[in-house]
Amino acid sequence: MSLPFHRFAADLRYDDLPADVLRVLRRSFTDTMGVAAVGSTTELAGIARAGACALFGAAGAGAARMLINGAPVSPAGAAMAGAFTIDSVDAHDGTSPCKGHAGSAVFPALLAVADARTGQGRALDGAAFAAHLAVAYEVSYRAGLSQHATCADYHTSGAWTSVGVATAVARQLGCDGETIRHAAGIGEYHGPRSQMMRCIDHPTMLRDGVGWGAPSGVTAAYLAQSGFTGAPALTCEGAEAARFWADLGTNWRLVEDTHYKPYPCCRWAHPSLDAAQALMAEHALHHSDVARVDIRTFHNATRLAGRTPSTPDEFAYSIAFPVATMIVRGQVGARELDSATLQDPDILRVSKATNLIDDPDLTRISDGKRWAQVSITLQDGTRLDAAPRTPRGDTDLPLSDAEISQKYHLFTDPVLGQARADELEQLSGAFDSLNAADFARLLDLALSAP
């Protein structure tokens, strides 16, 4: 390891951040706030907020406001409620090599701690927050790669973001390198080693585990600050993990690996959605023309069957129904998150006529990428084949800034109103240049109730 992770976390400064790192962080800030806004309206988010108030209540100095809500709870409670809120709509940024997401954990955690410290008279500016955020992402991604390579089970993002959150929050609290080591170790040990494929096979509100990964990381940092020990974090310091940390500080995984989602559902469905949309447009088809849909994809994706989802959670972890939605409506956006979509007879017809095929070749090449191939058979027997493809939004097929903005406003304007949405977009998209007063304003916009 050329640079120990705890020295990287303790010593990183804003001036050390390359321009491409800052661009990713700005885009992720805006994108995540859009998902948080629409997520705040979900039943899942409401339950999480009620749970945070019941279990993590706090007031006065040291309390933190819950995301897009404003009610004060402890920093751990705000991190929990915020992570569940973002994760309730599967449209936030992610990392394909880690098969998961970091932003849904690190933003609510670091914003909660920033708000708590601001209330204690320890306000920070945007540049300081950017350095904390860079640490959280980079450590999360590398811990995730290490965990996937060394653990037999496929764990949720909460398992490895708890390490990144713990590391970054310990830095945020002013801890030294050795204390950061212990925070990471506590976060790793107590983080949720939740089984991702269980939630895919049986979709519920558990989602991607960040609802407990974020507060686990926050709690770990506060414990370490008080002298609680827990080092080493094996995903950061174990011998088998060393190869994932060898270029830390010289190469940025968050730049190479961060992707953005055009659709609010599991990333594994996205190449099929793009292919279906392209076939429908290229051949000027109406959904009534479609008799059958065949989707060849990698093995784990075939477990996202979901032909007749009955809840938003089942919708999020499906392929057949979102693809049918794209075929019928030409989009899978905010409108499609309405529960009425689940009862649409035209969508249900196409969904039930959709077949998922486990393709060994696509499974073999779906390593760090997600491949699918779609064929549509028409009522007259004509078969239309799309070429195999990977999702838009990856670094090789990036979403433009305009597409990120369009998605943000689609999610945010109906919840916050256009004026507040515009200001939140402006400040989040330039957050690292804000002085302490303007960053406090950004906190108000992100945390206050609609």
Short mmCIF file of C-alpha atoms in Angstrom, two decimals:
data_model
loop_
_atom_site.label_atom_id
_atom_site.label_comp_id
_atom_site.label_asym_id
_atom_site.label_seq_id
_atom_site.Cartn_x
_atom_site.Cartn_y
_atom_site.Cartn_z
CA MET A 1 0.00 0.00 0.00
CA SER A 2 1.65 3.22 -1.16
CA LEU A 3 -0.43 5.40 1.19
CA PRO A 4 -2.20 4.05 4.31
CA PHE A 5 -5.91 4.79 4.05
CA HIS A 6 -6.02 6.55 7.42
CA ARG A 7 -3.21 8.91 6.41
CA PHE A 8 -5.02 9.62 3.14
CA ALA A 9 -8.20 10.34 5.11
CA ALA A 10 -6.52 12.52 7.72
CA ASP A 11 -4.26 14.52 5.42
CA LEU A 12 -6.30 15.07 2.24
CA ARG A 13 -6.92 18.74 1.48
CA TYR A 14 -9.20 20.46 -0.98
CA ASP A 15 -6.23 21.60 -3.08
CA ASP A 16 -5.31 17.93 -3.54
CA LEU A 17 -8.55 17.19 -5.37
CA PRO A 18 -8.23 16.98 -9.18
CA ALA A 19 -10.76 18.80 -11.33
CA ASP A 20 -12.41 15.56 -12.49
CA VAL A 21 -12.95 14.50 -8.86
CA LEU A 22 -14.67 17.80 -8.12
CA ARG A 23 -16.84 17.48 -11.22
CA VAL A 24 -18.09 14.05 -10.09
CA LEU A 25 -18.79 15.32 -6.57
CA ARG A 26 -20.76 18.31 -7.87
CA ARG A 27 -22.82 16.15 -10.23
CA SER A 28 -23.47 13.62 -7.49
CA PHE A 29 -24.55 16.31 -5.03
CA THR A 30 -27.17 17.67 -7.42
CA ASP A 31 -28.30 14.25 -8.61
CA THR A 32 -28.63 12.92 -5.06
CA MET A 33 -30.67 15.92 -3.92
CA GLY A 34 -33.12 15.28 -6.74
CA VAL A 35 -33.57 11.66 -5.69
CA ALA A 36 -33.88 12.74 -2.04
CA ALA A 37 -36.68 15.15 -2.93
CA VAL A 38 -38.88 12.59 -4.65
CA GLY A 39 -37.82 9.94 -2.12
CA SER A 40 -39.07 12.11 0.74
CA THR A 41 -42.64 11.54 -0.51
CA THR A 42 -42.50 7.72 -0.26
CA GLU A 43 -44.06 5.55 2.42
CA LEU A 44 -40.64 4.05 3.13
CA ALA A 45 -39.17 7.47 3.92
CA GLY A 46 -42.07 8.35 6.20
CA ILE A 47 -41.62 5.15 8.19
CA ALA A 48 -37.87 5.76 8.44
CA ARG A 49 -38.42 9.31 9.73
CA ALA A 50 -40.88 8.08 12.34
CA GLY A 51 -38.39 5.43 13.39
CA ALA A 52 -35.60 7.99 13.66
CA CYS A 53 -37.74 10.21 15.88
CA ALA A 54 -38.67 7.29 18.12
CA LEU A 55 -35.19 5.80 18.38
CA PHE A 56 -32.75 8.65 17.82
CA GLY A 57 -34.52 11.73 19.15
CA ALA A 58 -32.37 14.76 19.99
CA ALA A 59 -32.72 18.51 20.35
CA GLY A 60 -30.54 21.55 20.80
CA ALA A 61 -26.84 21.77 20.01
CA GLY A 62 -25.62 18.59 18.42
CA ALA A 63 -28.94 17.65 16.80
CA ALA A 64 -29.24 17.29 13.04
CA ARG A 65 -32.19 17.87 10.75
CA MET A 66 -33.57 15.02 8.68
CA LEU A 67 -33.18 15.30 4.91
CA ILE A 68 -35.98 17.22 3.14
CA ASN A 69 -37.86 17.24 6.44
CA GLY A 70 -36.23 19.48 9.02
CA ALA A 71 -37.19 17.63 12.21
CA PRO A 72 -34.24 17.39 14.63
CA VAL A 73 -32.83 14.01 15.66
CA SER A 74 -29.35 12.76 16.46
CA PRO A 75 -26.75 12.71 13.65
CA ALA A 76 -27.08 8.92 13.46
CA GLY A 77 -30.86 9.24 13.24
CA ALA A 78 -30.64 11.86 10.50
CA ALA A 79 -28.18 9.67 8.60
CA MET A 80 -30.54 6.69 8.88
CA ALA A 81 -33.65 8.59 7.78
CA GLY A 82 -31.78 10.32 4.95
CA ALA A 83 -30.22 7.12 3.63
CA PHE A 84 -33.57 5.33 3.61
CA THR A 85 -35.12 8.37 1.91
CA ILE A 86 -32.62 8.38 -0.95
CA ASP A 87 -32.65 4.59 -1.24
CA SER A 88 -36.45 4.52 -1.45
CA VAL A 89 -36.21 5.58 -5.10
CA ASP A 90 -33.62 3.54 -6.96
CA ALA A 91 -32.27 6.41 -9.06
CA HIS A 92 -29.14 7.53 -7.19
CA ASP A 93 -25.53 7.33 -8.34
CA GLY A 94 -23.65 4.05 -8.15
CA THR A 95 -20.55 2.03 -8.93
CA SER A 96 -20.84 -1.03 -11.16
CA PRO A 97 -17.54 -2.65 -10.02
CA CYS A 98 -18.87 -2.65 -6.44
CA LYS A 99 -22.39 -3.60 -7.58
CA GLY A 100 -23.85 -0.87 -5.41
CA HIS A 101 -24.08 2.74 -4.32
CA ALA A 102 -22.15 5.13 -2.10
CA GLY A 103 -23.90 8.49 -2.48
CA SER A 104 -27.09 7.25 -0.82
CA ALA A 105 -25.09 6.66 2.38
CA VAL A 106 -22.35 9.29 2.38
CA PHE A 107 -24.47 12.35 1.57
CA PRO A 108 -27.07 11.95 4.32
CA ALA A 109 -24.36 10.99 6.83
CA LEU A 110 -21.98 13.86 6.09
CA LEU A 111 -24.80 16.39 5.76
CA ALA A 112 -26.19 15.30 9.13
CA VAL A 113 -22.84 15.72 10.86
CA ALA A 114 -22.24 19.04 9.11
CA ASP A 115 -25.63 20.27 10.34
CA ALA A 116 -24.97 19.08 13.89
CA ARG A 117 -21.58 20.77 14.01
CA THR A 118 -22.97 23.96 12.52
CA GLY A 119 -25.46 24.01 15.38
CA GLN A 120 -22.51 23.75 17.77
CA GLY A 121 -20.82 26.78 16.20
CA ARG A 122 -18.46 24.71 14.02
CA ALA A 123 -19.71 25.65 10.58
CA LEU A 124 -17.68 24.55 7.56
CA ASP A 125 -17.32 25.83 4.04
CA GLY A 126 -17.84 23.98 0.78
CA ALA A 127 -14.17 23.23 0.20
CA ALA A 128 -13.88 21.43 3.53
CA PHE A 129 -17.05 19.45 2.80
CA ALA A 130 -15.68 18.46 -0.61
CA ALA A 131 -12.58 16.93 0.97
CA HIS A 132 -14.72 14.99 3.48
CA LEU A 133 -16.96 13.81 0.65
CA ALA A 134 -14.02 12.69 -1.50
CA VAL A 135 -12.69 10.60 1.38
CA ALA A 136 -16.11 9.03 1.95
CA TYR A 137 -16.54 8.02 -1.69
CA GLU A 138 -13.00 6.82 -2.27
CA VAL A 139 -12.77 4.73 0.89
CA SER A 140 -16.27 3.32 0.32
CA TYR A 141 -15.48 2.22 -3.24
CA ARG A 142 -12.19 0.58 -2.31
CA ALA A 143 -13.64 -1.12 0.75
CA GLY A 144 -16.45 -2.39 -1.48
CA LEU A 145 -14.04 -3.82 -4.05
CA SER A 146 -12.08 -5.48 -1.26
CA GLN A 147 -15.17 -6.95 0.35
CA HIS A 148 -16.56 -8.36 -2.88
CA ALA A 149 -13.21 -10.00 -3.60
CA THR A 150 -12.71 -11.53 -0.15
CA CYS A 151 -16.23 -12.41 1.10
CA ALA A 152 -18.30 -15.26 -0.27
CA ASP A 153 -21.69 -13.54 -0.04
CA TYR A 154 -22.84 -10.56 -2.11
CA HIS A 155 -23.41 -7.92 0.56
CA THR A 156 -25.39 -4.72 0.18
CA SER A 157 -23.82 -1.30 -0.17
CA GLY A 158 -24.50 -0.67 3.51
CA ALA A 159 -21.78 -3.18 4.37
CA TRP A 160 -18.95 -1.22 2.76
CA THR A 161 -20.30 2.33 2.90
CA SER A 162 -20.31 1.97 6.68
CA VAL A 163 -16.50 1.91 6.40
CA GLY A 164 -16.35 4.96 4.13
CA VAL A 165 -18.83 6.90 6.25
CA ALA A 166 -16.98 6.05 9.47
CA THR A 167 -13.66 7.16 7.97
CA ALA A 168 -14.99 10.43 6.57
CA VAL A 169 -17.08 11.36 9.61
CA ALA A 170 -14.10 10.71 11.91
CA ARG A 171 -12.16 13.14 9.74
CA GLN A 172 -15.11 15.55 9.90
CA LEU A 173 -14.95 15.37 13.70
CA GLY A 174 -11.26 16.31 13.62
CA CYS A 175 -9.87 12.89 14.55
CA ASP A 176 -6.24 11.98 13.90
CA GLY A 177 -5.13 9.12 11.67
CA GLU A 178 -5.00 6.48 14.39
CA THR A 179 -8.50 7.35 15.58
CA ILE A 180 -9.71 7.17 11.98
CA ARG A 181 -8.30 3.61 11.82
CA HIS A 182 -10.44 2.65 14.77
CA ALA A 183 -13.53 4.37 13.33
CA ALA A 184 -13.16 2.37 10.11
CA GLY A 185 -12.72 -0.84 12.08
CA ILE A 186 -15.80 -0.17 14.18
CA GLY A 187 -17.84 0.74 11.08
CA GLU A 188 -16.74 -2.43 9.29
CA TYR A 189 -17.41 -4.70 12.29
CA HIS A 190 -20.82 -3.27 13.12
CA GLY A 191 -21.91 -2.45 9.58
CA PRO A 192 -24.81 -4.45 8.11
CA ARG A 193 -23.51 -7.52 6.26
CA SER A 194 -26.91 -7.77 4.61
CA GLN A 195 -27.51 -10.17 1.70
CA MET A 196 -28.30 -8.28 -1.49
CA MET A 197 -29.72 -11.23 -3.39
CA ARG A 198 -32.28 -11.86 -0.63
CA CYS A 199 -33.77 -8.44 -1.26
CA ILE A 200 -33.70 -9.09 -4.99
CA ASP A 201 -35.41 -12.46 -4.61
CA HIS A 202 -37.84 -11.05 -2.01
CA PRO A 203 -38.09 -7.26 -2.58
CA THR A 204 -39.01 -5.24 0.51
CA MET A 205 -38.16 -1.90 2.09
CA LEU A 206 -34.76 -3.26 3.16
CA ARG A 207 -33.35 -2.11 -0.17
CA ASP A 208 -29.55 -1.70 -0.39
CA GLY A 209 -28.65 -1.72 3.29
CA VAL A 210 -27.54 1.93 3.43
CA GLY A 211 -30.32 2.74 5.89
CA TRP A 212 -28.18 1.00 8.50
CA GLY A 213 -24.78 1.43 6.83
CA ALA A 214 -24.93 5.22 7.14
CA PRO A 215 -25.84 5.41 10.86
CA SER A 216 -23.42 2.57 11.62
CA GLY A 217 -20.62 4.63 10.13
CA VAL A 218 -21.68 7.81 11.93
CA THR A 219 -21.92 5.97 15.25
CA ALA A 220 -18.52 4.37 14.69
CA ALA A 221 -16.87 7.76 14.20
CA TYR A 222 -18.41 9.26 17.34
CA LEU A 223 -17.40 6.18 19.35
CA ALA A 224 -13.85 6.31 18.04
CA GLN A 225 -13.62 10.00 18.89
CA SER A 226 -14.48 9.06 22.48
CA GLY A 227 -11.77 6.39 22.63
CA PHE A 228 -13.64 3.25 21.54
CA THR A 229 -11.23 0.91 19.70
CA GLY A 230 -11.91 -1.29 16.68
CA ALA A 231 -8.95 -1.40 14.28
CA PRO A 232 -8.07 -2.87 11.92
CA ALA A 233 -10.73 -2.76 9.22
CA LEU A 234 -9.79 -5.82 7.16
CA THR A 235 -11.31 -4.36 3.98
CA CYS A 236 -8.80 -1.52 4.34
CA GLU A 237 -5.78 -3.14 6.00
CA GLY A 238 -6.04 -6.91 5.48
CA ALA A 239 -3.37 -8.63 3.38
CA GLU A 240 -5.95 -9.74 0.79
CA ALA A 241 -7.17 -6.15 0.47
CA ALA A 242 -3.80 -4.57 -0.29
CA ARG A 243 -4.17 -4.62 -4.07
CA PHE A 244 -7.27 -2.44 -3.88
CA TRP A 245 -5.41 0.30 -2.01
CA ALA A 246 -2.06 0.27 -3.80
CA ASP A 247 -2.77 3.36 -5.92
CA LEU A 248 -4.72 5.31 -3.28
CA GLY A 249 -4.01 9.02 -3.65
CA THR A 250 -2.76 8.71 -7.23
CA ASN A 251 -5.75 7.12 -8.94
CA TRP A 252 -9.36 7.99 -8.12
CA ARG A 253 -11.88 5.16 -8.22
CA LEU A 254 -14.72 7.63 -7.76
CA VAL A 255 -13.88 9.16 -11.14
CA GLU A 256 -13.45 5.84 -12.93
CA ASP A 257 -16.42 4.04 -11.43
CA THR A 258 -19.26 6.48 -10.64
CA HIS A 259 -22.30 6.14 -12.85
CA TYR A 260 -25.63 7.98 -12.98
CA LYS A 261 -29.06 6.51 -13.58
CA PRO A 262 -31.54 7.73 -16.15
CA TYR A 263 -34.27 5.46 -14.72
CA PRO A 264 -35.56 4.90 -11.14
CA CYS A 265 -35.07 1.14 -10.95
CA CYS A 266 -32.30 -1.41 -10.56
CA ARG A 267 -29.27 -0.73 -12.76
CA TRP A 268 -29.41 -4.30 -14.00
CA ALA A 269 -32.60 -3.45 -15.91
CA HIS A 270 -31.19 -0.38 -17.64
CA PRO A 271 -29.60 -1.91 -20.76
CA SER A 272 -32.89 -3.70 -21.46
CA LEU A 273 -34.81 -0.45 -21.00
CA ASP A 274 -32.55 1.38 -23.45
CA ALA A 275 -32.79 -1.45 -25.98
CA ALA A 276 -36.58 -1.64 -25.78
CA GLN A 277 -36.89 2.13 -26.15
CA ALA A 278 -34.62 2.08 -29.19
CA LEU A 279 -36.52 -0.75 -30.90
CA MET A 280 -39.88 0.92 -30.32
CA ALA A 281 -38.64 4.23 -31.72
CA GLU A 282 -36.66 2.79 -34.64
CA HIS A 283 -39.62 0.78 -35.93
CA ALA A 284 -42.34 3.29 -34.95
CA LEU A 285 -44.15 0.65 -32.91
CA HIS A 286 -47.20 0.93 -30.70
CA HIS A 287 -47.37 -1.28 -27.64
CA SER A 288 -50.35 -3.12 -29.16
CA ASP A 289 -47.97 -4.36 -31.88
CA VAL A 290 -45.91 -6.28 -29.32
CA ALA A 291 -46.70 -9.96 -28.78
CA ARG A 292 -43.59 -11.09 -26.90
CA VAL A 293 -40.36 -9.72 -25.43
CA ASP A 294 -37.23 -11.80 -24.84
CA ILE A 295 -34.45 -10.44 -22.65
CA ARG A 296 -31.12 -12.26 -22.62
CA THR A 297 -28.97 -11.08 -19.73
CA PHE A 298 -26.55 -12.13 -16.98
CA HIS A 299 -27.58 -14.65 -14.33
CA ASN A 300 -28.27 -12.42 -11.31
CA ALA A 301 -30.38 -10.08 -13.43
CA THR A 302 -32.71 -12.94 -14.35
CA ARG A 303 -33.66 -13.09 -10.67
CA LEU A 304 -35.23 -9.63 -11.14
CA ALA A 305 -38.31 -11.22 -12.69
CA GLY A 306 -41.03 -8.89 -11.41
CA ARG A 307 -43.76 -9.40 -14.00
CA THR A 308 -46.58 -8.28 -11.66
CA PRO A 309 -45.07 -6.13 -8.89
CA SER A 310 -47.47 -5.12 -6.15
CA THR A 311 -45.26 -2.59 -4.33
CA PRO A 312 -42.71 0.09 -5.31
CA ASP A 313 -40.01 -2.17 -3.86
CA GLU A 314 -40.95 -4.98 -6.22
CA PHE A 315 -41.02 -2.49 -9.11
CA ALA A 316 -37.50 -1.31 -8.24
CA TYR A 317 -36.10 -4.85 -8.28
CA SER A 318 -37.61 -6.07 -11.53
CA ILE A 319 -36.83 -6.06 -15.22
CA ALA A 320 -39.92 -7.34 -17.03
CA PHE A 321 -42.31 -4.73 -15.63
CA PRO A 322 -40.07 -1.67 -16.15
CA VAL A 323 -39.32 -2.82 -19.71
CA ALA A 324 -43.04 -3.26 -20.34
CA THR A 325 -43.58 0.22 -18.89
CA MET A 326 -41.05 1.62 -21.35
CA ILE A 327 -42.76 -0.17 -24.23
CA VAL A 328 -46.20 1.13 -23.27
CA ARG A 329 -45.38 4.65 -22.05
CA GLY A 330 -42.07 5.43 -23.72
CA GLN A 331 -40.48 6.42 -20.42
CA VAL A 332 -39.73 5.21 -16.90
CA GLY A 333 -39.66 8.39 -14.86
CA ALA A 334 -41.26 10.07 -11.87
CA ARG A 335 -44.82 9.50 -13.13
CA GLU A 336 -44.19 5.79 -13.32
CA LEU A 337 -43.43 5.67 -9.58
CA ASP A 338 -47.14 6.19 -8.89
CA SER A 339 -48.87 3.09 -7.53
CA ALA A 340 -51.45 3.27 -10.32
CA THR A 341 -48.73 2.23 -12.75
CA LEU A 342 -48.66 -1.20 -11.11
CA GLN A 343 -52.27 -1.78 -12.21
CA ASP A 344 -51.94 -0.55 -15.80
CA PRO A 345 -53.51 -3.34 -17.94
CA ASP A 346 -51.41 -2.57 -21.02
CA ILE A 347 -48.17 -2.71 -19.03
CA LEU A 348 -49.24 -5.91 -17.29
CA ARG A 349 -50.03 -7.56 -20.65
CA VAL A 350 -46.57 -6.86 -22.04
CA SER A 351 -44.87 -7.69 -18.75
CA LYS A 352 -46.51 -11.12 -18.60
CA ALA A 353 -45.35 -11.72 -22.18
CA THR A 354 -41.73 -10.93 -21.30
CA ASN A 355 -39.22 -13.74 -20.87
CA LEU A 356 -35.85 -13.48 -19.09
CA ILE A 357 -33.15 -15.78 -20.42
CA ASP A 358 -30.01 -16.61 -18.44
CA ASP A 359 -27.21 -16.13 -20.99
CA PRO A 360 -23.83 -17.66 -20.00
CA ASP A 361 -21.86 -15.43 -22.38
CA LEU A 362 -23.45 -12.25 -21.04
CA THR A 363 -22.88 -13.51 -17.50
CA ARG A 364 -19.20 -14.05 -18.31
CA ILE A 365 -18.66 -10.52 -19.62
CA SER A 366 -20.83 -8.78 -17.00
CA ASP A 367 -17.84 -8.13 -14.77
CA GLY A 368 -17.90 -4.46 -13.85
CA LYS A 369 -20.46 -3.91 -16.65
CA ARG A 370 -24.08 -4.99 -17.05
CA TRP A 371 -25.04 -6.57 -20.38
CA ALA A 372 -28.42 -7.40 -21.92
CA GLN A 373 -29.89 -8.16 -25.35
CA VAL A 374 -33.56 -7.57 -26.19
CA SER A 375 -35.77 -9.04 -28.90
CA ILE A 376 -39.36 -8.03 -29.61
CA THR A 377 -41.72 -10.32 -31.49
CA LEU A 378 -44.66 -8.57 -33.14
CA GLN A 379 -48.24 -9.77 -33.49
CA ASP A 380 -47.56 -10.79 -37.11
CA GLY A 381 -44.58 -12.96 -36.06
CA THR A 382 -41.84 -10.50 -37.09
CA ARG A 383 -38.86 -10.64 -34.71
CA LEU A 384 -36.82 -7.50 -34.07
CA ASP A 385 -33.42 -7.87 -32.40
CA ALA A 386 -31.38 -5.19 -30.70
CA ALA A 387 -27.64 -5.57 -30.29
CA PRO A 388 -26.33 -6.44 -26.82
CA ARG A 389 -25.63 -3.31 -24.81
CA THR A 390 -24.57 -1.87 -21.46
CA PRO A 391 -26.35 0.94 -19.56
CA ARG A 392 -26.16 4.63 -20.29
CA GLY A 393 -24.67 6.66 -17.48
CA ASP A 394 -21.43 4.68 -17.15
CA THR A 395 -18.21 6.59 -17.82
CA ASP A 396 -18.05 5.21 -21.37
CA LEU A 397 -21.66 6.29 -22.07
CA PRO A 398 -22.02 9.27 -19.72
CA LEU A 399 -25.13 11.29 -19.07
CA SER A 400 -24.59 14.93 -19.96
CA ASP A 401 -24.89 17.74 -17.45
CA ALA A 402 -28.13 18.70 -19.20
CA GLU A 403 -29.52 15.18 -18.72
CA ILE A 404 -28.57 15.23 -15.03
CA SER A 405 -30.32 18.60 -14.66
CA GLN A 406 -33.44 17.43 -16.49
CA LYS A 407 -33.70 14.37 -14.25
CA TYR A 408 -33.12 16.52 -11.16
CA HIS A 409 -35.95 18.91 -12.01
CA LEU A 410 -38.28 16.06 -12.95
CA PHE A 411 -37.87 14.72 -9.42
CA THR A 412 -37.47 17.95 -7.44
CA ASP A 413 -39.75 20.65 -8.86
CA PRO A 414 -43.06 18.95 -7.90
CA VAL A 415 -41.84 18.45 -4.31
CA LEU A 416 -39.90 21.64 -3.51
CA GLY A 417 -41.24 24.08 -6.06
CA GLN A 418 -39.23 25.51 -8.91
CA ALA A 419 -37.66 28.43 -7.02
CA ARG A 420 -36.22 26.28 -4.23
CA ALA A 421 -35.24 23.57 -6.71
CA ASP A 422 -33.37 26.10 -8.84
CA GLU A 423 -31.45 27.49 -5.86
CA LEU A 424 -30.62 24.01 -4.56
CA GLU A 425 -29.34 23.01 -7.99
CA GLN A 426 -27.22 26.15 -8.28
CA LEU A 427 -25.61 25.78 -4.85
CA SER A 428 -25.14 21.99 -4.94
CA GLY A 429 -23.59 22.24 -8.39
CA ALA A 430 -20.96 24.67 -7.09
CA PHE A 431 -20.90 23.58 -3.44
CA ASP A 432 -17.12 23.41 -3.12
CA SER A 433 -16.79 27.15 -3.88
CA LEU A 434 -19.24 28.23 -1.14
CA ASN A 435 -18.15 30.15 1.95
CA ALA A 436 -19.48 29.06 5.34
CA ALA A 437 -22.56 31.28 5.17
CA ASP A 438 -23.55 30.07 1.71
CA PHE A 439 -22.87 26.44 2.63
CA ALA A 440 -25.18 26.91 5.64
CA ARG A 441 -27.81 28.10 3.18
CA LEU A 442 -27.25 24.94 1.13
CA LEU A 443 -27.81 22.88 4.28
CA ASP A 444 -31.09 24.71 4.86
CA LEU A 445 -32.26 23.98 1.32
CA ALA A 446 -31.31 20.30 1.55
CA LEU A 447 -32.64 19.62 5.04
CA SER A 448 -35.72 21.81 5.53
CA ALA A 449 -39.26 20.55 5.01
CA PRO A 450 -40.90 21.21 1.61
#
